[in-house]
Amino acid sequence: MNWYAIRAIYSFEMARTFRTLFQSILSPVISTSLYFIVFGSAIGSRMAEIDGVHYAAFIVPGLTMLSLLNESISNASFGIYMPRFSGTIYEVLSAPISWVEIVLGYVGAAASKSILLGSIILVTARLFVSYEVAHPLWMITFLVLTSVTFSLFGFIIGLWADGFEKLQLVPMLIVTPLTFLGGSFYSLKMLPPIWQKVTLFNPVVYLVSGFRWSFFGVSDVSVELSAAMTFVFMVLCLATARWLIRTGYRLKS
Amino acid sequence: MDPIIVASKVTKTYASGFQALKGVDLTIRRGEIFALLGPNGAGKTTLIGVVCGIVNPTSGTVVADGHDVIRDYRAARAKIGLVPQELSTDTFETVWGTVSFSRGLFGKPEDAAYVEKVLRDLSLWEKRHDKIMTLSGGMKRRVLIAKALSHEPRILFLDEPTAGVDVELRRDMWKMVRSLRETGVTVILTTHYIEEAEEMADRIGVINKGEIVLVEEKAALMQKLGKKQLTLVLQRPLASLPASLSPYALELSSDKSRLVFTFQSEAERAQIAGLLRALAELGIDFRDLQTSESSLEEIFVSLVRSDA
Ligand SMILES: Nc1ncnc2c1ncn2[C@@H]1O[C@H](COP(=O)(O)OP(=O)(O)OP(=O)(O)O)[C@@H](O)[C@H]1O
Ligand SMILES: [Mg+2]
């Protein structure tokens, strides 16, 4: 294992994050605040409690997940796409490192940023609504697991995309719909029975449900299932990233 | 001979179906400066890419300092530095940051003193805190060289290091390459400037259309090529060469109207004055004279042409 290489990539990527810290932290914080003002205060005051949780508080975990997913994907995909685009990837390809170092460096940095961001959003949310975290350890587990998994997913998109449009395409066409339909703003119990079943094919449902359970102790699906599904998705992403790097798909000619 | 890189039967067919390398066998000796020449599209960059892990070869093997570049890539790549042909650099990073990054990437612990030395050698020290995007093209080229040297490689690939570089920087680079060789680093460079190969290289290889067409010691090659001729066009044809001219390497053309003097060394060149005097004494007049010499460039062009 080449630890110096992991550190080099990680620090390089974190430096990029801190160079753009203002916009990379500010924009999600602003958009989350807007969600809270609109859905939490304005509309939420007219909504009934869900599972005994006030609506404004109910949407906190879902909204955090929404930002976490978007930011993980965009940050990680950009992180690996840029060197491919500019040609500086030649150095990574010619370095004495394997897929393990590459993934740990790039995905580790993207996930770190997401975790930082998720924490900031949770703190911001606390300014608008009061909530308590029932299971802090689980909360952190889901936060980390989700950040890592979706940074991996974004990394794969960044490896695969061969243009800036494609970089935006997957998040826009797949991830955003899945997050909005993944129970960020509602409980699955509010859906017609048939849609309750269909929705279970949406991986985001498990993330939101598990994350929400760690706050309020209520969930749509069991927390073990949530954790297991997230884990399975992470392993799938890991295997894909490994394959992409080892074969040099769209990296080497 | 102690080989440091051995390429055997390396082929590369790109996804487009184009065969860029057609069974390349090439051995680079430890500590030498090797110049790889060839026209555009000959496969120089592709061959370097195969050695450095940027291009997947279709078949064949490359061993670098005893390590197979695919099976044992960690050990092999740790010894290799690459300056790519394209000026691909980071933009927002500083010079110091990007060079330190390279060192880490290649698995070396931080060493500020060494990085400082590299930057000073390349006249980049004053620019160390500058963002790369604010540097000129020649400066960026130096940054790429500094990155390639950051991990103290034993083998250095320079893919057209002097393309678009001014005379002064080119001299600096030649100097740097020589001093690297003194520390035992093997240097493989590609270039389109024949005089660069003449000036720098110990050995010269020519690649054309994916095949190595010649590998030779520069000195031997120059000897072979460095043939010069003086042709004298005579006023009146000569029946035969007068005996008094026999000490000179003279030849009478078949139509008896020209004398051709072939010389290689400085000593032979010095004979020219004597030859002309002897001709005057014999009353042999000539109305025109021309000299020609074959250069590396000529041989290079003829090699590449005859192959077409
Ligand atoms: N990714 C690629 N896909 C398809 N063909 C390629 C690719 N890269 C290079 N080639 C082709 O392979 C051949 C060799 O290219 P290469 O870059 O190795 O040449 P070169 O000797 O370095 O040329 P130059 O002196 O112009 O740098 C060229 O005909 C080129 O068009
Ligand atoms: Mg080239």
PDB file of N, CA and C in Angstrom, chain B residues 93-103 111-132 135 138-152 169 172 176 180:
ATOM      1  N   GLU B  93      -3.153  24.935  -8.646  1.00  0.00           N
ATOM      2  CA  GLU B  93      -2.090  24.539  -7.727  1.00  0.00           C
ATOM      3  C   GLU B  93      -0.879  25.462  -7.867  1.00  0.00           C
ATOM      4  N   THR B  94      -0.076  25.529  -6.802  1.00  0.00           N
ATOM      5  CA  THR B  94       1.186  26.243  -6.922  1.00  0.00           C
ATOM      6  C   THR B  94       2.249  25.286  -7.433  1.00  0.00           C
ATOM      7  N   VAL B  95       3.363  25.853  -7.886  1.00  0.00           N
ATOM      8  CA  VAL B  95       4.465  25.036  -8.378  1.00  0.00           C
ATOM      9  C   VAL B  95       4.932  24.082  -7.276  1.00  0.00           C
ATOM     10  N   TRP B  96       5.130  24.640  -6.102  1.00  0.00           N
ATOM     11  CA  TRP B  96       5.587  23.806  -4.986  1.00  0.00           C
ATOM     12  C   TRP B  96       4.578  22.694  -4.691  1.00  0.00           C
ATOM     13  N   GLY B  97       3.303  23.063  -4.685  1.00  0.00           N
ATOM     14  CA  GLY B  97       2.252  22.092  -4.369  1.00  0.00           C
ATOM     15  C   GLY B  97       2.218  20.950  -5.361  1.00  0.00           C
ATOM     16  N   THR B  98       2.314  21.269  -6.640  1.00  0.00           N
ATOM     17  CA  THR B  98       2.167  20.221  -7.647  1.00  0.00           C
ATOM     18  C   THR B  98       3.384  19.292  -7.652  1.00  0.00           C
ATOM     19  N   VAL B  99       4.560  19.848  -7.387  1.00  0.00           N
ATOM     20  CA  VAL B  99       5.759  19.007  -7.370  1.00  0.00           C
ATOM     21  C   VAL B  99       5.744  18.104  -6.122  1.00  0.00           C
ATOM     22  N   SER B 100       5.303  18.653  -5.000  1.00  0.00           N
ATOM     23  CA  SER B 100       5.206  17.837  -3.787  1.00  0.00           C
ATOM     24  C   SER B 100       4.164  16.735  -3.958  1.00  0.00           C
ATOM     25  N   PHE B 101       3.079  17.083  -4.655  1.00  0.00           N
ATOM     26  CA  PHE B 101       2.037  16.095  -4.950  1.00  0.00           C
ATOM     27  C   PHE B 101       2.635  14.906  -5.709  1.00  0.00           C
ATOM     28  N   SER B 102       3.421  15.210  -6.745  1.00  0.00           N
ATOM     29  CA  SER B 102       4.018  14.145  -7.550  1.00  0.00           C
ATOM     30  C   SER B 102       4.905  13.240  -6.698  1.00  0.00           C
ATOM     31  N   ARG B 103       5.680  13.861  -5.828  1.00  0.00           N
ATOM     32  CA  ARG B 103       6.575  13.077  -4.988  1.00  0.00           C
ATOM     33  C   ARG B 103       5.788  12.099  -4.123  1.00  0.00           C
ATOM     34  N   ASP B 111      10.430  15.717   1.267  1.00  0.00           N
ATOM     35  CA  ASP B 111      11.839  16.069   1.375  1.00  0.00           C
ATOM     36  C   ASP B 111      11.994  17.459   0.773  1.00  0.00           C
ATOM     37  N   ALA B 112      11.794  18.456   1.629  1.00  0.00           N
ATOM     38  CA  ALA B 112      11.784  19.842   1.155  1.00  0.00           C
ATOM     39  C   ALA B 112      13.112  20.209   0.510  1.00  0.00           C
ATOM     40  N   ALA B 113      14.209  19.708   1.064  1.00  0.00           N
ATOM     41  CA  ALA B 113      15.529  20.061   0.538  1.00  0.00           C
ATOM     42  C   ALA B 113      15.673  19.548  -0.895  1.00  0.00           C
ATOM     43  N   TYR B 114      15.208  18.321  -1.136  1.00  0.00           N
ATOM     44  CA  TYR B 114      15.340  17.766  -2.482  1.00  0.00           C
ATOM     45  C   TYR B 114      14.456  18.525  -3.477  1.00  0.00           C
ATOM     46  N   VAL B 115      13.217  18.793  -3.079  1.00  0.00           N
ATOM     47  CA  VAL B 115      12.312  19.519  -3.976  1.00  0.00           C
ATOM     48  C   VAL B 115      12.892  20.906  -4.281  1.00  0.00           C
ATOM     49  N   GLU B 116      13.472  21.519  -3.266  1.00  0.00           N
ATOM     50  CA  GLU B 116      14.094  22.826  -3.480  1.00  0.00           C
ATOM     51  C   GLU B 116      15.206  22.731  -4.527  1.00  0.00           C
ATOM     52  N   LYS B 117      16.021  21.682  -4.411  1.00  0.00           N
ATOM     53  CA  LYS B 117      17.119  21.515  -5.358  1.00  0.00           C
ATOM     54  C   LYS B 117      16.584  21.372  -6.786  1.00  0.00           C
ATOM     55  N   VAL B 118      15.553  20.536  -6.943  1.00  0.00           N
ATOM     56  CA  VAL B 118      14.981  20.345  -8.275  1.00  0.00           C
ATOM     57  C   VAL B 118      14.466  21.673  -8.829  1.00  0.00           C
ATOM     58  N   LEU B 119      13.755  22.419  -7.988  1.00  0.00           N
ATOM     59  CA  LEU B 119      13.189  23.685  -8.454  1.00  0.00           C
ATOM     60  C   LEU B 119      14.289  24.684  -8.800  1.00  0.00           C
ATOM     61  N   ARG B 120      15.340  24.702  -7.993  1.00  0.00           N
ATOM     62  CA  ARG B 120      16.447  25.625  -8.281  1.00  0.00           C
ATOM     63  C   ARG B 120      17.128  25.236  -9.591  1.00  0.00           C
ATOM     64  N   ASP B 121      17.374  23.928  -9.760  1.00  0.00           N
ATOM     65  CA  ASP B 121      18.037  23.466 -10.986  1.00  0.00           C
ATOM     66  C   ASP B 121      17.260  23.880 -12.226  1.00  0.00           C
ATOM     67  N   LEU B 122      15.951  23.955 -12.105  1.00  0.00           N
ATOM     68  CA  LEU B 122      15.123  24.272 -13.264  1.00  0.00           C
ATOM     69  C   LEU B 122      14.716  25.746 -13.281  1.00  0.00           C
ATOM     70  N   SER B 123      15.386  26.550 -12.460  1.00  0.00           N
ATOM     71  CA  SER B 123      15.077  27.986 -12.358  1.00  0.00           C
ATOM     72  C   SER B 123      13.604  28.245 -12.059  1.00  0.00           C
ATOM     73  N   LEU B 124      13.051  27.405 -11.179  1.00  0.00           N
ATOM     74  CA  LEU B 124      11.642  27.581 -10.817  1.00  0.00           C
ATOM     75  C   LEU B 124      11.481  28.066  -9.382  1.00  0.00           C
ATOM     76  N   TRP B 125      12.622  28.212  -8.700  1.00  0.00           N
ATOM     77  CA  TRP B 125      12.553  28.495  -7.278  1.00  0.00           C
ATOM     78  C   TRP B 125      11.799  29.787  -6.985  1.00  0.00           C
ATOM     79  N   GLU B 126      12.051  30.818  -7.792  1.00  0.00           N
ATOM     80  CA  GLU B 126      11.377  32.110  -7.561  1.00  0.00           C
ATOM     81  C   GLU B 126       9.874  31.998  -7.798  1.00  0.00           C
ATOM     82  N   LYS B 127       9.491  30.984  -8.565  1.00  0.00           N
ATOM     83  CA  LYS B 127       8.080  30.855  -8.951  1.00  0.00           C
ATOM     84  C   LYS B 127       7.337  29.868  -8.067  1.00  0.00           C
ATOM     85  N   ARG B 128       7.985  29.387  -7.021  1.00  0.00           N
ATOM     86  CA  ARG B 128       7.409  28.260  -6.296  1.00  0.00           C
ATOM     87  C   ARG B 128       6.024  28.519  -5.714  1.00  0.00           C
ATOM     88  N   HIS B 129       5.725  29.776  -5.369  1.00  0.00           N
ATOM     89  CA  HIS B 129       4.412  30.068  -4.789  1.00  0.00           C
ATOM     90  C   HIS B 129       3.396  30.511  -5.839  1.00  0.00           C
ATOM     91  N   ASP B 130       3.825  30.543  -7.108  1.00  0.00           N
ATOM     92  CA  ASP B 130       2.906  30.990  -8.156  1.00  0.00           C
ATOM     93  C   ASP B 130       1.966  29.876  -8.573  1.00  0.00           C
ATOM     94  N   LYS B 131       0.770  30.283  -8.932  1.00  0.00           N
ATOM     95  CA  LYS B 131      -0.163  29.297  -9.486  1.00  0.00           C
ATOM     96  C   LYS B 131       0.303  28.929 -10.888  1.00  0.00           C
ATOM     97  N   ILE B 132       0.129  27.652 -11.248  1.00  0.00           N
ATOM     98  CA  ILE B 132       0.664  27.172 -12.516  1.00  0.00           C
ATOM     99  C   ILE B 132       0.046  27.902 -13.703  1.00  0.00           C
ATOM    100  N   LEU B 135       1.909  30.785 -15.294  1.00  0.00           N
ATOM    101  CA  LEU B 135       3.236  30.591 -15.891  1.00  0.00           C
ATOM    102  C   LEU B 135       3.164  30.535 -17.417  1.00  0.00           C
ATOM    103  N   GLY B 138       6.866  27.711 -21.538  1.00  0.00           N
ATOM    104  CA  GLY B 138       8.184  27.149 -21.240  1.00  0.00           C
ATOM    105  C   GLY B 138       8.333  26.825 -19.759  1.00  0.00           C
ATOM    106  N   MET B 139       7.765  27.696 -18.929  1.00  0.00           N
ATOM    107  CA  MET B 139       7.801  27.466 -17.480  1.00  0.00           C
ATOM    108  C   MET B 139       6.993  26.222 -17.116  1.00  0.00           C
ATOM    109  N   LYS B 140       5.845  26.064 -17.778  1.00  0.00           N
ATOM    110  CA  LYS B 140       5.019  24.885 -17.504  1.00  0.00           C
ATOM    111  C   LYS B 140       5.779  23.618 -17.872  1.00  0.00           C
ATOM    112  N   ARG B 141       6.518  23.710 -18.975  1.00  0.00           N
ATOM    113  CA  ARG B 141       7.329  22.564 -19.384  1.00  0.00           C
ATOM    114  C   ARG B 141       8.322  22.226 -18.278  1.00  0.00           C
ATOM    115  N   ARG B 142       8.926  23.244 -17.693  1.00  0.00           N
ATOM    116  CA  ARG B 142       9.860  23.007 -16.591  1.00  0.00           C
ATOM    117  C   ARG B 142       9.153  22.383 -15.392  1.00  0.00           C
ATOM    118  N   VAL B 143       7.934  22.848 -15.139  1.00  0.00           N
ATOM    119  CA  VAL B 143       7.173  22.286 -14.017  1.00  0.00           C
ATOM    120  C   VAL B 143       6.951  20.788 -14.238  1.00  0.00           C
ATOM    121  N   LEU B 144       6.626  20.422 -15.479  1.00  0.00           N
ATOM    122  CA  LEU B 144       6.414  19.006 -15.775  1.00  0.00           C
ATOM    123  C   LEU B 144       7.701  18.211 -15.553  1.00  0.00           C
ATOM    124  N   ILE B 145       8.826  18.822 -15.895  1.00  0.00           N
ATOM    125  CA  ILE B 145      10.103  18.136 -15.677  1.00  0.00           C
ATOM    126  C   ILE B 145      10.361  18.000 -14.171  1.00  0.00           C
ATOM    127  N   ALA B 146      10.080  19.077 -13.434  1.00  0.00           N
ATOM    128  CA  ALA B 146      10.270  19.022 -11.981  1.00  0.00           C
ATOM    129  C   ALA B 146       9.399  17.935 -11.368  1.00  0.00           C
ATOM    130  N   LYS B 147       8.167  17.817 -11.848  1.00  0.00           N
ATOM    131  CA  LYS B 147       7.268  16.768 -11.341  1.00  0.00           C
ATOM    132  C   LYS B 147       7.845  15.381 -11.618  1.00  0.00           C
ATOM    133  N   ALA B 148       8.366  15.228 -12.841  1.00  0.00           N
ATOM    134  CA  ALA B 148       8.907  13.919 -13.213  1.00  0.00           C
ATOM    135  C   ALA B 148      10.145  13.576 -12.389  1.00  0.00           C
ATOM    136  N   LEU B 149      10.890  14.606 -11.970  1.00  0.00           N
ATOM    137  CA  LEU B 149      12.117  14.347 -11.204  1.00  0.00           C
ATOM    138  C   LEU B 149      11.862  14.288  -9.705  1.00  0.00           C
ATOM    139  N   SER B 150      10.629  14.645  -9.299  1.00  0.00           N
ATOM    140  CA  SER B 150      10.342  14.809  -7.871  1.00  0.00           C
ATOM    141  C   SER B 150      10.574  13.539  -7.059  1.00  0.00           C
ATOM    142  N   HIS B 151      10.417  12.395  -7.675  1.00  0.00           N
ATOM    143  CA  HIS B 151      10.560  11.152  -6.901  1.00  0.00           C
ATOM    144  C   HIS B 151      11.887  10.440  -7.181  1.00  0.00           C
ATOM    145  N   GLU B 152      12.858  11.190  -7.642  1.00  0.00           N
ATOM    146  CA  GLU B 152      14.206  10.668  -7.858  1.00  0.00           C
ATOM    147  C   GLU B 152      14.214   9.409  -8.728  1.00  0.00           C
ATOM    148  N   LEU B 169      16.354  27.955 -22.985  1.00  0.00           N
ATOM    149  CA  LEU B 169      15.783  26.871 -22.193  1.00  0.00           C
ATOM    150  C   LEU B 169      16.246  25.517 -22.735  1.00  0.00           C
ATOM    151  N   ASP B 172      19.567  24.898 -21.368  1.00  0.00           N
ATOM    152  CA  ASP B 172      19.407  24.521 -19.956  1.00  0.00           C
ATOM    153  C   ASP B 172      19.018  23.051 -19.835  1.00  0.00           C
ATOM    154  N   MET B 176      20.861  19.994 -18.086  1.00  0.00           N
ATOM    155  CA  MET B 176      20.216  19.227 -17.031  1.00  0.00           C
ATOM    156  C   MET B 176      20.264  17.722 -17.338  1.00  0.00           C
ATOM    157  N   LEU B 180      22.033  14.838 -15.163  1.00  0.00           N
ATOM    158  CA  LEU B 180      21.281  13.678 -14.687  1.00  0.00           C
ATOM    159  C   LEU B 180      22.027  12.401 -15.030  1.00  0.00           C
TER     160      LEU B 180
END
